[in-house]
mmCIF file of C-alpha atoms (C1' of nucleotides) in Angstrom:
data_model
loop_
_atom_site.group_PDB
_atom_site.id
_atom_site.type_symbol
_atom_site.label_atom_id
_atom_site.label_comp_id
_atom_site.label_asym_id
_atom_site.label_seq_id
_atom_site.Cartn_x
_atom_site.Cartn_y
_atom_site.Cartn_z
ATOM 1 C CA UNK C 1 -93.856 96.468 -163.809
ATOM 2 C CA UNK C 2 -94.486 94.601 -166.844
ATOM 3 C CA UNK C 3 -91.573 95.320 -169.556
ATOM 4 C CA UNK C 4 -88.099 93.694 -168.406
ATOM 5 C CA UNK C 5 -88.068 91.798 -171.799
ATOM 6 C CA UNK C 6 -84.266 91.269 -171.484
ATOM 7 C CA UNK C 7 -84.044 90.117 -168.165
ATOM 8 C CA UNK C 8 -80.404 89.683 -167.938
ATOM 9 C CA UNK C 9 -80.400 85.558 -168.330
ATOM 10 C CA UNK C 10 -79.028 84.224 -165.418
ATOM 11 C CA UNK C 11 -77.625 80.910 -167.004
ATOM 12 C CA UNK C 12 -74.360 81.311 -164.841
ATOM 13 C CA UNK C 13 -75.413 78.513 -162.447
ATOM 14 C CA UNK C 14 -77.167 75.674 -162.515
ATOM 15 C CA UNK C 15 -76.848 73.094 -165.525
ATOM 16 C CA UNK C 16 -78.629 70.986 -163.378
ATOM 17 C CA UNK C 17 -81.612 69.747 -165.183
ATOM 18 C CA UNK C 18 -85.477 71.244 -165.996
ATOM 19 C CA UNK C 19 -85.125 74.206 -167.283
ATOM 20 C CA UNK C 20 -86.681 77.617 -166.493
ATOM 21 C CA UNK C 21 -90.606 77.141 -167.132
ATOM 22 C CA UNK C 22 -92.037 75.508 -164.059
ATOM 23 C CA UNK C 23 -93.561 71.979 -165.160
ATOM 24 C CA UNK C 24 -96.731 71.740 -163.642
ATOM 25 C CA UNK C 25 -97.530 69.045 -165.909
ATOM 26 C CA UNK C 26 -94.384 67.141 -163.971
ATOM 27 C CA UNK C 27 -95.996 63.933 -162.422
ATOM 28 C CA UNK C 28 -93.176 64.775 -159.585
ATOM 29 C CA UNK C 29 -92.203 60.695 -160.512
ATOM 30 C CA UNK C 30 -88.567 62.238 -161.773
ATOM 31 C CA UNK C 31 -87.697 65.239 -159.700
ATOM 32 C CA UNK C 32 -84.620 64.414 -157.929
ATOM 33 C CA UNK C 33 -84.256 64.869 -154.135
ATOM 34 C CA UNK C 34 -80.751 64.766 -154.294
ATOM 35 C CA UNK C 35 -78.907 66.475 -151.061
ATOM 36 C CA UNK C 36 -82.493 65.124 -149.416
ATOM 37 C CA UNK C 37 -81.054 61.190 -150.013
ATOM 38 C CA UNK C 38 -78.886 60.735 -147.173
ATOM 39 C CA UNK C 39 -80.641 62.883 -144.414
ATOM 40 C CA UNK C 40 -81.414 60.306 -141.768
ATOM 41 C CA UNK C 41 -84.265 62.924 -140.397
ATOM 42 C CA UNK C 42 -86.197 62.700 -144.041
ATOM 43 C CA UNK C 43 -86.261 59.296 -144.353
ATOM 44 C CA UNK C 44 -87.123 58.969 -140.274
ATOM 45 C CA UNK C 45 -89.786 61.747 -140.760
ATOM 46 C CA UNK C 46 -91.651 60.386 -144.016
ATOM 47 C CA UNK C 47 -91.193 56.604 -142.068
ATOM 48 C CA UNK C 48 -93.003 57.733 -139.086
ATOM 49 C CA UNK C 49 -95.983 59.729 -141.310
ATOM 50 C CA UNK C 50 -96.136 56.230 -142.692
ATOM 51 C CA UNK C 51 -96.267 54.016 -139.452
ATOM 52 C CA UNK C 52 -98.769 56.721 -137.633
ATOM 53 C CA UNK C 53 -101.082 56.569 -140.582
ATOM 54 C CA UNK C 54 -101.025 52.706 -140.915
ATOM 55 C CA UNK C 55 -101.002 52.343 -136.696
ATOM 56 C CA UNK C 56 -104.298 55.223 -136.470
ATOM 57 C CA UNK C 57 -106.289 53.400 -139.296
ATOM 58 C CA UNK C 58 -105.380 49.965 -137.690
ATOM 59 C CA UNK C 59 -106.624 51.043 -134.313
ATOM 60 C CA UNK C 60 -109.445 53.381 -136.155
ATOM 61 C CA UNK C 61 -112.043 50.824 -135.402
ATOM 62 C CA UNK C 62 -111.647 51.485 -131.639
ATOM 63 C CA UNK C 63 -110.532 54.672 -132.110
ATOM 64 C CA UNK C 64 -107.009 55.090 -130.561
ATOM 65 C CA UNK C 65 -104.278 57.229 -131.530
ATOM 66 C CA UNK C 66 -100.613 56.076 -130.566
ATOM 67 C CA UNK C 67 -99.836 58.607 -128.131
ATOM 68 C CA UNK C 68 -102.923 57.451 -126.433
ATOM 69 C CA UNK C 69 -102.208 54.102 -126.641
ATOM 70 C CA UNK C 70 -98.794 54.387 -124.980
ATOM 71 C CA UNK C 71 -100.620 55.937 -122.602
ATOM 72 C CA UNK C 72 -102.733 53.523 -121.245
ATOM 73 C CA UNK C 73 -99.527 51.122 -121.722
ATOM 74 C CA UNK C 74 -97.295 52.738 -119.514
ATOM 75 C CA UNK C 75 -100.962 52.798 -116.669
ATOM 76 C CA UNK C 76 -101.327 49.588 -117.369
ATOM 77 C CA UNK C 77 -97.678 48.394 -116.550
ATOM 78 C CA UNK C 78 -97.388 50.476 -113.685
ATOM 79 C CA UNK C 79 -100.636 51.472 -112.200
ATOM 80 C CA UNK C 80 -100.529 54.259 -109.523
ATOM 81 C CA UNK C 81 -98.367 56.715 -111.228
ATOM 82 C CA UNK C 82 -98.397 60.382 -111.186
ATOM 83 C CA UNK C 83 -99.353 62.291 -114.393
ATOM 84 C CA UNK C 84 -95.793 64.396 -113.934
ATOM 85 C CA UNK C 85 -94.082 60.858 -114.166
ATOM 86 C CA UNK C 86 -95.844 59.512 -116.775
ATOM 87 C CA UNK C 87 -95.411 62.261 -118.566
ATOM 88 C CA UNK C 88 -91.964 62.181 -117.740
ATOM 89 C CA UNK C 89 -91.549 58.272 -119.071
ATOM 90 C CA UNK C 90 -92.942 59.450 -122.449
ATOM 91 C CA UNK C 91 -92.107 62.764 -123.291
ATOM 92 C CA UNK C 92 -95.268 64.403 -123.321
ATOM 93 C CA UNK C 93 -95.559 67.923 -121.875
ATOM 94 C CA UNK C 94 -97.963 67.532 -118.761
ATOM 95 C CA UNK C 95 -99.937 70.460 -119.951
ATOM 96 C CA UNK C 96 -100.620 68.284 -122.779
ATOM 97 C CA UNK C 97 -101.502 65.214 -120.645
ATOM 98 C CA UNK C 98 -103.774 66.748 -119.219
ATOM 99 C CA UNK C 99 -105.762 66.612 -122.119
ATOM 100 C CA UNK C 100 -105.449 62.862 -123.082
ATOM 101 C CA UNK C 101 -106.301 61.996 -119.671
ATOM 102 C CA UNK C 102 -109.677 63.880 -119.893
ATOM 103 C CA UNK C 103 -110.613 62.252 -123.144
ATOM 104 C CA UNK C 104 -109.791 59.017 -122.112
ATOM 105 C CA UNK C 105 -111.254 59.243 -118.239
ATOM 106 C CA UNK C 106 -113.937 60.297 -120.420
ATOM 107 C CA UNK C 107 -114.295 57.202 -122.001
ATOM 108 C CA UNK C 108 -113.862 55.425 -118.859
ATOM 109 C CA UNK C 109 -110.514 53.623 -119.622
ATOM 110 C CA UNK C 110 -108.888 55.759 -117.187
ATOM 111 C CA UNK C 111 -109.368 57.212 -113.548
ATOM 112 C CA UNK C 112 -107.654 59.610 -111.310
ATOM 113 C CA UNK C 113 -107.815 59.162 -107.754
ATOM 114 C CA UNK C 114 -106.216 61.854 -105.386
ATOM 115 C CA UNK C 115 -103.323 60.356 -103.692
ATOM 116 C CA UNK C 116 -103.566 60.424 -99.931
ATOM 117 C CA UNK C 117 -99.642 61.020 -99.902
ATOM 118 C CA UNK C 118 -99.175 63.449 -102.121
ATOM 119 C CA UNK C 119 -102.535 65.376 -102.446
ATOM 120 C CA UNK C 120 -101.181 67.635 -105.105
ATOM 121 C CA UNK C 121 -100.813 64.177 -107.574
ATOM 122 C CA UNK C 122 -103.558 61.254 -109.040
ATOM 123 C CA UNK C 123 -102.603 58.071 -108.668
ATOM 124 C CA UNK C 124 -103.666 57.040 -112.555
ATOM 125 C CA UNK C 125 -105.283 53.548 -113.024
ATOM 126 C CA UNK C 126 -106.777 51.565 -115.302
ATOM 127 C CA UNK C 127 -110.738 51.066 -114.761
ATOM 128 C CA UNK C 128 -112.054 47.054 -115.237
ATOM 129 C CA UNK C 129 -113.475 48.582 -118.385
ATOM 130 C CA UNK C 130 -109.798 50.132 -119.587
ATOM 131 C CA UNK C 131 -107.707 46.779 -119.194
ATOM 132 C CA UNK C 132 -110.274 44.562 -121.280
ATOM 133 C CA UNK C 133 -110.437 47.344 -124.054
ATOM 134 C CA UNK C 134 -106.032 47.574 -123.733
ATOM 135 C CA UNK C 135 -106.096 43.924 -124.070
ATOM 136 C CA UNK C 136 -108.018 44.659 -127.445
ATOM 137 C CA UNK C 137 -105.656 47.139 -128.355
ATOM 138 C CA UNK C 138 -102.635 45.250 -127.822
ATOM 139 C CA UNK C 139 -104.014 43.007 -130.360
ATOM 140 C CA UNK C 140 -104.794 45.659 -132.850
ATOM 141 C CA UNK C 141 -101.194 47.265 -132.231
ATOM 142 C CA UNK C 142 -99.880 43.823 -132.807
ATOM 143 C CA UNK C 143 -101.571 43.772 -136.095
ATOM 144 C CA UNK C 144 -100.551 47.148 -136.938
ATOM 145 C CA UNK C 145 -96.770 45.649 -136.200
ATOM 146 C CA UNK C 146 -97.374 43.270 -138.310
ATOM 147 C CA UNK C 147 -97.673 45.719 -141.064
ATOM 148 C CA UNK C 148 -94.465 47.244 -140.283
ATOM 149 C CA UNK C 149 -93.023 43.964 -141.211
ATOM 150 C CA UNK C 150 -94.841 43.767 -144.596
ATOM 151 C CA UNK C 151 -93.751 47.295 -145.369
ATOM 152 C CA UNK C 152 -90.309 47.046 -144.769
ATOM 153 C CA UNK C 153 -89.282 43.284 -144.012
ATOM 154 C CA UNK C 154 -88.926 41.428 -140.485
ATOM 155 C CA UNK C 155 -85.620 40.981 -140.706
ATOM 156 C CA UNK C 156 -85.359 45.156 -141.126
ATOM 157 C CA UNK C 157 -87.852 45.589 -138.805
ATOM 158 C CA UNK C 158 -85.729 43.905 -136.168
ATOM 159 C CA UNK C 159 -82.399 45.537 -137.002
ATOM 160 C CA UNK C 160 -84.529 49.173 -136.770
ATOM 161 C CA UNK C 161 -85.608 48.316 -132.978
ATOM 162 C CA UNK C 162 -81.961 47.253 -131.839
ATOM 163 C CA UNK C 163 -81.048 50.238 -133.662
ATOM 164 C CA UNK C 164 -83.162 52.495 -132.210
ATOM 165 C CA UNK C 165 -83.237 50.507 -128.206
ATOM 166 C CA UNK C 166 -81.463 53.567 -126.864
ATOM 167 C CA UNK C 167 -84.794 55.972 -127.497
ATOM 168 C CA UNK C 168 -87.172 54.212 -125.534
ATOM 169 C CA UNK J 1 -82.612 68.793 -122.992
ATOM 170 C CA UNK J 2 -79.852 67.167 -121.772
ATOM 171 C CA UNK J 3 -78.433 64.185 -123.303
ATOM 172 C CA UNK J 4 -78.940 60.989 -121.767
ATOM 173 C CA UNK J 5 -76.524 59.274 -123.359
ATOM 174 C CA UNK J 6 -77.680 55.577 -122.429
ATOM 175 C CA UNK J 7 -79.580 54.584 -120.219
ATOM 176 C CA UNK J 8 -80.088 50.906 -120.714
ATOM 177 C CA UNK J 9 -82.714 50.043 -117.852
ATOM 178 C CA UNK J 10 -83.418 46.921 -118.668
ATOM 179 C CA UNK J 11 -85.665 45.840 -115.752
ATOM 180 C CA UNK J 12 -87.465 43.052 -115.835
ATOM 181 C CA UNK J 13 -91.502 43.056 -114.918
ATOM 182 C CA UNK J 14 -92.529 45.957 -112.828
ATOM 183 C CA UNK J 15 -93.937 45.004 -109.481
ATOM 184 C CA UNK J 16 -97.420 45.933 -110.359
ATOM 185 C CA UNK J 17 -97.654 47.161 -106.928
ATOM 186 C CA UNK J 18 -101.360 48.011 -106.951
ATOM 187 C CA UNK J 19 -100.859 51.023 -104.518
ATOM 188 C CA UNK J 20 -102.776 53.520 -104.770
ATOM 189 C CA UNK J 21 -100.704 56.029 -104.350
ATOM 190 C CA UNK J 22 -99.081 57.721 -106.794
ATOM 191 C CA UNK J 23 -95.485 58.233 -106.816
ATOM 192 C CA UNK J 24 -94.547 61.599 -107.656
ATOM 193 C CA UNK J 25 -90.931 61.743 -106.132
ATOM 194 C CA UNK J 26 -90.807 58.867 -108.835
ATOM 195 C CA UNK J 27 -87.654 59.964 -111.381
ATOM 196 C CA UNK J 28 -89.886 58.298 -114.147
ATOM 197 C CA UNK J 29 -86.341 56.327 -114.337
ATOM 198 C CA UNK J 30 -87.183 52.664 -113.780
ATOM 199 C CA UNK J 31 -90.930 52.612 -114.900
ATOM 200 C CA UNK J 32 -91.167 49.976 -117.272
ATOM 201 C CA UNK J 33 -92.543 50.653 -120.727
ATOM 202 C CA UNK J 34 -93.521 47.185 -120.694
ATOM 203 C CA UNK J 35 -95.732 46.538 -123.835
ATOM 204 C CA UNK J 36 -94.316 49.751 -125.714
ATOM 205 C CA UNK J 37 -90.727 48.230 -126.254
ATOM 206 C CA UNK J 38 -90.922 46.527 -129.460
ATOM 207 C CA UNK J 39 -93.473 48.983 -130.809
ATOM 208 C CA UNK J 40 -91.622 49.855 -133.928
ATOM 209 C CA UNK J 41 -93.498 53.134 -134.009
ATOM 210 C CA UNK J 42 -92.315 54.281 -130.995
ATOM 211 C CA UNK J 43 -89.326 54.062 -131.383
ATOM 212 C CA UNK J 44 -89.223 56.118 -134.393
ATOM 213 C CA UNK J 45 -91.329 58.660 -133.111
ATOM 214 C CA UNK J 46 -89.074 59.488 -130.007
ATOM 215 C CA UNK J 47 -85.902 59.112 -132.542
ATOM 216 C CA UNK J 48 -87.518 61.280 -135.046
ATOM 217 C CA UNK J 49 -88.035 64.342 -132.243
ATOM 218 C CA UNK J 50 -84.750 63.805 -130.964
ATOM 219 C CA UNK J 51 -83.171 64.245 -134.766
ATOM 220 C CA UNK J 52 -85.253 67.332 -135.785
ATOM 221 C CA UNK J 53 -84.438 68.745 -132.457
ATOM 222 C CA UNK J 54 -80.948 68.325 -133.203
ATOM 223 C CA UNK J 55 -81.412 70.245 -136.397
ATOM 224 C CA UNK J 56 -83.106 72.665 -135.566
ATOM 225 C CA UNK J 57 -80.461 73.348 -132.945
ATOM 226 C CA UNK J 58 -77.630 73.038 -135.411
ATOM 227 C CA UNK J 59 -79.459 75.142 -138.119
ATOM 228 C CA UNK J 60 -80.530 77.555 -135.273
ATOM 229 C CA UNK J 61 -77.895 79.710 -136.177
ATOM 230 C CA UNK J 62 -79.349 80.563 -139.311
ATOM 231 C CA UNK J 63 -83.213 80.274 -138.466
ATOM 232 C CA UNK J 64 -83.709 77.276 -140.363
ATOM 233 C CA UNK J 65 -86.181 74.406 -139.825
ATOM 234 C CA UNK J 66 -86.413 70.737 -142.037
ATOM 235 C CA UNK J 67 -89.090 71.576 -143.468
ATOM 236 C CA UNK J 68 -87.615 74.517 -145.348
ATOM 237 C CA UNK J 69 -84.382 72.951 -145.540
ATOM 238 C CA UNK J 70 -85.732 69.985 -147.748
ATOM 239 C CA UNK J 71 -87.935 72.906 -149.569
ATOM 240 C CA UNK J 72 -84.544 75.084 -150.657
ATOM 241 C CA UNK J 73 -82.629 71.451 -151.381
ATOM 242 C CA UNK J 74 -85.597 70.476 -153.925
ATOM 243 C CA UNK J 75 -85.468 73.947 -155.681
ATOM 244 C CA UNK J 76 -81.962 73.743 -155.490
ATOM 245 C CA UNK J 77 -81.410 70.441 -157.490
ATOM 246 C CA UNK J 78 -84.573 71.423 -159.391
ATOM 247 C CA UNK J 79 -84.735 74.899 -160.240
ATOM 248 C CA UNK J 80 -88.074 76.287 -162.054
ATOM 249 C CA UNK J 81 -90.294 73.550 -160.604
ATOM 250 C CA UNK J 82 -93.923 74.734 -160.071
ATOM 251 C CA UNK J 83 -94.875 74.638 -156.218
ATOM 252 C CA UNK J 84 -97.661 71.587 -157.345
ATOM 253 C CA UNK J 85 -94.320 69.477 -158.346
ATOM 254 C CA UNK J 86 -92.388 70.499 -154.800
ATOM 255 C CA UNK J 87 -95.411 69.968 -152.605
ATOM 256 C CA UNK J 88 -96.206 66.404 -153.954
ATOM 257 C CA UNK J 89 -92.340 65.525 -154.061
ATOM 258 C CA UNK J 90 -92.164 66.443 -150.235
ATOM 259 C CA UNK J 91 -95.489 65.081 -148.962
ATOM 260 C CA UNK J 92 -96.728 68.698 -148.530
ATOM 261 C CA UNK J 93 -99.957 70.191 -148.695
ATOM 262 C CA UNK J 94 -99.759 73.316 -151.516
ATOM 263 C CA UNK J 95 -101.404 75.248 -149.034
ATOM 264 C CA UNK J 96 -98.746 75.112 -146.719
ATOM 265 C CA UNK J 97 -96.156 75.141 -148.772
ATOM 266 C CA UNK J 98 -97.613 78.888 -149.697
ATOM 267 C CA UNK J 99 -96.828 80.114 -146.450
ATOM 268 C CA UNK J 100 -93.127 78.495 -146.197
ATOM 269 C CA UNK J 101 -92.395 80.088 -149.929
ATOM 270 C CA UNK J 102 -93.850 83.268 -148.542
ATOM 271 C CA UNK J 103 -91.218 83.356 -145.662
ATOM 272 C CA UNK J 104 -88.479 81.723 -147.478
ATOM 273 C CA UNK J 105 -89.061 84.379 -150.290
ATOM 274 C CA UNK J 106 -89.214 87.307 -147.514
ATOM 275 C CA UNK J 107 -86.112 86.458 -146.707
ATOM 276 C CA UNK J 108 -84.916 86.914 -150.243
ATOM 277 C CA UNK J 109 -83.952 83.207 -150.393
ATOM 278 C CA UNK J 110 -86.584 82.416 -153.196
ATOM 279 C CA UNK J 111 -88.013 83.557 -156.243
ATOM 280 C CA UNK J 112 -91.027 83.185 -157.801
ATOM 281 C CA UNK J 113 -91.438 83.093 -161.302
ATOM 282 C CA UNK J 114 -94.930 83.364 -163.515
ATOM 283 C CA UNK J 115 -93.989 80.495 -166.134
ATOM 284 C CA UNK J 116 -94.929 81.784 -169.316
ATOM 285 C CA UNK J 117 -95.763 78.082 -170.542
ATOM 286 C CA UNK J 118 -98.567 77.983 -167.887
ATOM 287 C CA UNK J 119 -99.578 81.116 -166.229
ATOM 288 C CA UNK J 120 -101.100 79.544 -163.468
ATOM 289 C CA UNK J 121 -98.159 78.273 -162.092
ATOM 290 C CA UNK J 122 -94.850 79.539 -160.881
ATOM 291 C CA UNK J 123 -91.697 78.433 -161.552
ATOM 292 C CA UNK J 124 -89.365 78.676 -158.281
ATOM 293 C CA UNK J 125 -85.805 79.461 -158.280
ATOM 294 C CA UNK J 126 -83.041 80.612 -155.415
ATOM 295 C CA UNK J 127 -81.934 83.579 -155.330
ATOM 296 C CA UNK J 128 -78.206 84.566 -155.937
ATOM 297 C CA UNK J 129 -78.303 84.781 -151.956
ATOM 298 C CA UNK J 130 -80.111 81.924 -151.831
ATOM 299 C CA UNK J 131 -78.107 79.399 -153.494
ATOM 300 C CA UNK J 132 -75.193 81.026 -151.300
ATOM 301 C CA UNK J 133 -77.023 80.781 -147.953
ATOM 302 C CA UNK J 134 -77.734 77.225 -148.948
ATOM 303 C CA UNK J 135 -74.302 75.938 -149.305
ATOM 304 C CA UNK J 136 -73.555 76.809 -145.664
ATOM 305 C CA UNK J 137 -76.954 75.032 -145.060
ATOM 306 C CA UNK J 138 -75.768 72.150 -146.183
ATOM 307 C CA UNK J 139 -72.641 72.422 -144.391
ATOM 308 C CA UNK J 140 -74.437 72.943 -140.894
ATOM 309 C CA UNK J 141 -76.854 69.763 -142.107
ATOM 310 C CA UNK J 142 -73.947 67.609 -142.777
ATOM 311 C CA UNK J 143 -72.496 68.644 -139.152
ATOM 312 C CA UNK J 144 -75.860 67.121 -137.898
ATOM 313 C CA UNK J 145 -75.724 64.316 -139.741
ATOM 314 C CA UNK J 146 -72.392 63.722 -137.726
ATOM 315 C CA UNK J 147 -74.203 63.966 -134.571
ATOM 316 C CA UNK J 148 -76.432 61.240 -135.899
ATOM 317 C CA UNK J 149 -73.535 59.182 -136.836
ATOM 318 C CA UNK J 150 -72.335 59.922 -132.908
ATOM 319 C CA UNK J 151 -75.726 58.882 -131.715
ATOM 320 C CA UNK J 152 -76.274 55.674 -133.227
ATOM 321 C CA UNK J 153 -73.330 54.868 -134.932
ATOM 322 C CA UNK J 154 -71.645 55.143 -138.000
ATOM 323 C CA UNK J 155 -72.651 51.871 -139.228
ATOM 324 C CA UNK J 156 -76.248 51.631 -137.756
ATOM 325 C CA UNK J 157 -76.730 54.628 -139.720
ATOM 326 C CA UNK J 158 -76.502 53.187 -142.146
ATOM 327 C CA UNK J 159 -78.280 50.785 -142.117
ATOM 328 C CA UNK J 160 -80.917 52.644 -141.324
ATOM 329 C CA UNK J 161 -80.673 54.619 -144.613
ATOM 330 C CA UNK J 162 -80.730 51.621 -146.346
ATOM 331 C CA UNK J 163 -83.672 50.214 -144.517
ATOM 332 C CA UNK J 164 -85.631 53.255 -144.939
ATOM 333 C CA UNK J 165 -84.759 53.673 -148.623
ATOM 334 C CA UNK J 166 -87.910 53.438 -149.937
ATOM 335 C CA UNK J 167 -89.497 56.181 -148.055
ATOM 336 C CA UNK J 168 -87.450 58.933 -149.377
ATOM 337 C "C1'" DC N 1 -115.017 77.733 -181.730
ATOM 338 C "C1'" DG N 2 -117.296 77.737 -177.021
ATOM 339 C "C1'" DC N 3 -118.475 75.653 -172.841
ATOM 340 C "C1'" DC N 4 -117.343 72.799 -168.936
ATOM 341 C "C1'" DA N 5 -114.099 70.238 -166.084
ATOM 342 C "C1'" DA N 6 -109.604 70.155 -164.141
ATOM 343 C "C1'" DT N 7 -105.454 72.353 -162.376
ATOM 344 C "C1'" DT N 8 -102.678 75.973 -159.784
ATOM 345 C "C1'" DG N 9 -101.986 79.109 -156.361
ATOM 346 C "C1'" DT N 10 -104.195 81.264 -152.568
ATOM 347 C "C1'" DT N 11 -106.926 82.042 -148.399
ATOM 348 C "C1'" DG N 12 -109.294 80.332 -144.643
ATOM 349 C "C1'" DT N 13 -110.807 76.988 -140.998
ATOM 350 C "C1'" DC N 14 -110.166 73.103 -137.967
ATOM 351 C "C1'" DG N 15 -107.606 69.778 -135.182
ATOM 352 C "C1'" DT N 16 -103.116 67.825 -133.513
ATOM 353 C "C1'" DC N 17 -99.028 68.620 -131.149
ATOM 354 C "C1'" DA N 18 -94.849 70.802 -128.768
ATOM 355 C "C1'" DA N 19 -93.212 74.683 -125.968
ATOM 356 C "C1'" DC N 20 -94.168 78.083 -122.529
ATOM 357 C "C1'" DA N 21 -96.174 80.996 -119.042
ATOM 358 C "C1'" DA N 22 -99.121 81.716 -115.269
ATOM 359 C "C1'" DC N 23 -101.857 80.086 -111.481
ATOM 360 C "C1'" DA N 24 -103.944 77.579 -107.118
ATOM 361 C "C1'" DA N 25 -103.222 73.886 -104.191
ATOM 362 C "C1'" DT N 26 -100.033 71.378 -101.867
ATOM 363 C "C1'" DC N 27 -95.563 69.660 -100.294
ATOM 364 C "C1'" DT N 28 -90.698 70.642 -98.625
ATOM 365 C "C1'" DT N 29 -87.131 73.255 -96.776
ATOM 366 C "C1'" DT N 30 -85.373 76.489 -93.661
ATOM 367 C "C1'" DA Z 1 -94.344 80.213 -90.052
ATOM 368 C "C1'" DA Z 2 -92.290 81.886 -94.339
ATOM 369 C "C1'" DA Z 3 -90.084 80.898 -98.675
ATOM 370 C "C1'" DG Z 4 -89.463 77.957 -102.373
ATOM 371 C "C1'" DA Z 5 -90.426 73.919 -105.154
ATOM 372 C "C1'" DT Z 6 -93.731 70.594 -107.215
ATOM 373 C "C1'" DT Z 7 -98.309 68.995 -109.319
ATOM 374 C "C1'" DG Z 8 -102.147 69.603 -111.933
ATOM 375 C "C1'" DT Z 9 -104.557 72.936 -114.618
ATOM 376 C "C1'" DT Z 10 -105.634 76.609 -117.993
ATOM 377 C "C1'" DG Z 11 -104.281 79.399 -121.599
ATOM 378 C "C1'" DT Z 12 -101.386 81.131 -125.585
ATOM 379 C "C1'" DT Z 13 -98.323 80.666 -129.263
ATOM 380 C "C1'" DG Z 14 -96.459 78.551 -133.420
ATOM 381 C "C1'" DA Z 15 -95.445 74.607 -136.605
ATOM 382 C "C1'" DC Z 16 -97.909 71.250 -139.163
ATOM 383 C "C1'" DG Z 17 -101.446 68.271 -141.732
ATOM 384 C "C1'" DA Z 18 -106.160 67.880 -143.685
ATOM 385 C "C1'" DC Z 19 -109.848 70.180 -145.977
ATOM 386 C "C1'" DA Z 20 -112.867 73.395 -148.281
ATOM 387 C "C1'" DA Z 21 -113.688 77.278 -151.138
ATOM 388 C "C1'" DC Z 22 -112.210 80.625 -154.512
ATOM 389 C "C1'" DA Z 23 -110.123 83.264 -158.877
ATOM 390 C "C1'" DA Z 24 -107.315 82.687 -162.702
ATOM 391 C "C1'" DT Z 25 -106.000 79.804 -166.133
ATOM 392 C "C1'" DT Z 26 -105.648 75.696 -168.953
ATOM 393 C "C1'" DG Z 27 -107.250 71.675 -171.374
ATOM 394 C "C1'" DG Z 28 -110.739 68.559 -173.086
ATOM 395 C "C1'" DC Z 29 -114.659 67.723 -175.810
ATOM 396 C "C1'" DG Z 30 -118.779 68.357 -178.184
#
DNA sequence: CGCCAATTGTTGTCGTCAACAACAATCTTT
DNA sequence: AAAGATTGTTGTTGACGACAACAATTGGCG
C-alpha cells in the first residue's frame, strides 16, 4: 500500500489557500472560518459555552449550575408546582428533573410534599434553608450578569434580551 | 415540537399562593419565570436549542448535525489542515474530533492524509463527493438561516451577528 | 550526535444533557 | 368497574465536553 508516487494531483479545485501538507505548526490564529461567519447557531453556540462557563465559575463558590438555578427560580416564584409543570416552564425532560430535584432536596434547598389533590404529583417548595441560599444566588447570578455586560457591552446586552424575549 | 409562535405572557407577579398543592392540570402557561427573565444566559440557551433543532431538522435529510457541518466548512475553506489546527479553530477537543472524522470519513466525505512535512499529523481534505455533498449542505444551511431570519427577524438577526461577532 | 520534552493522533473513562421507552401508582373518562 | 391518560420514576441510548494515558514522531538542547 505504500508506492502511489504519482498520485494523480488533484489541483482541479481549490485555490483556496494552505496548501496540501497539514500545518500542525498553524497557531489556528489565521485559518479562516469562512461559510462558518454568518451562521447565527455558531456564534449562539460558542456565546452560550462562554456565558455557562463564566455563570458556573461565578456561582462555583456555592456550587450551582444554571439549569439548577432556574430551577429553584421558577420554585421560588411559584411555590407548589408539579415537577411535570415545571418541567414544562423550562424545557427540561421530567426524567431528567428528576435528577436535579434529588441533588438539590439533597442539599435541602428543595422539598417534595405529596399533594393531597393529586397524589400522583409533589407540590415542590422551597425549604427556609433554600430561599436564604436563592437570595445568595440571585446575587451571584447578578454578578455573573454583570459580566455579560463587560464581555459584550450593556447596551448589546440589552438589545440581545429584547431580541431574544420571545424564548423565555 | 410545535411552534409557539409568540406567546407574550407578560403577567405581572405571580400570586405566590402558598398552597400546597401542586397544580398538575397547570398548562405551565402563565407560571411566571420571575427572576429568570433578564438572565441573559437563558435566553440564549433556550434560543440556542431551538436553532440547532432547527438544523438538525433541515439537514435531517442528509444526516447532518452542526457539529460536522462547521467540521466539513473548515476543511472546506482550509483544505490540508492537521486535525490539531481544526479542533482548536472550532473549540473542539482532538479527541472528539477523532470520532466525527472517523464517521465523516466512513461516509467517504473526508480524507485523511499522512503530511509528509510532519508524519504525526494528517492533513484533511474532502473528498470529490465531499466537496459535492457540501454544496447542497450549504444550500440546506442557508434555508435555515431563513427560518432564523423568520423567527426573529431579518434585522434582529442581524444584529445579533454583529453583537456576537467576536465569538466566532 | 543523542537524549529528553513536547506535539499529534488515538483510545479510554467519566460526567452532563437531551430523547425515549417502560413501569407502578394514581387520576379521569366512559 | 374497565379503559385510558397522567405523574413520577428508572433505565438506556447517543451527542458532547473534559481528562488521562499511550505510541509515534518531532524538536530542542546539552
Amino acid at each position: 500500500m505504500t508506492a502511489t508516487a504519482d498520485r494523480a494531483d488533484t489541483r482541479h479545485a481549490p485555490r483556496k489557500r494552505a496548501g496540501n501538507g497539514a500545518a500542525p505548526g498553524n497557531g489556528a490564529d489565521d485559518i479562516g472560518l469562512d461559510a462558518l461567519v454568518g451562521h447565527a447557531g455558531y456564534a449562539v453556540r460558542r456565546f452560550q459555552i462562554w456565558i455557562f462557563q463564566d455563570f458556573i465559575k461565578t456561582l462555583g463558590e456555592v456550587d450551582i449550575r444554571p439549569t439548577q438555578y432556574s430551577v429553584l427560580t421558577v420554585i421560588g416564584a411559584n411555590p407548589g408546582l408539579s415537577q411535570m409543570a415545571v418541567a414544562k416552564r423550562l424545557g427540561i425532560e421530567r426524567a431528567r428533573l428528576v435528577h436535579l430535584l434529588d441533588s438539590l432536596e439533597q442539599r435541602k434547598l428543595v422539598k417534595r410534599i405529596r399533594s393531597k389533590q393529586d397524589r400522583r404529583s409533589h407540590a415542590l417548595h422551597l425549604t427556609a434553608q433554600g430561599e436564604t441560599a436563592l437570595t445568595k444566588f440571585k446575587r451571584l447570578a447578578a454578578e455573573h450578569e454583570r459580566h455579560v455586560e463587560a464581555k459584550i457591552g450593556k447596551e448589546n446586552r440589552a438589545q440581545l434580551l429584547r431580541i431574544l424575549s420571545g424564548f423565555t
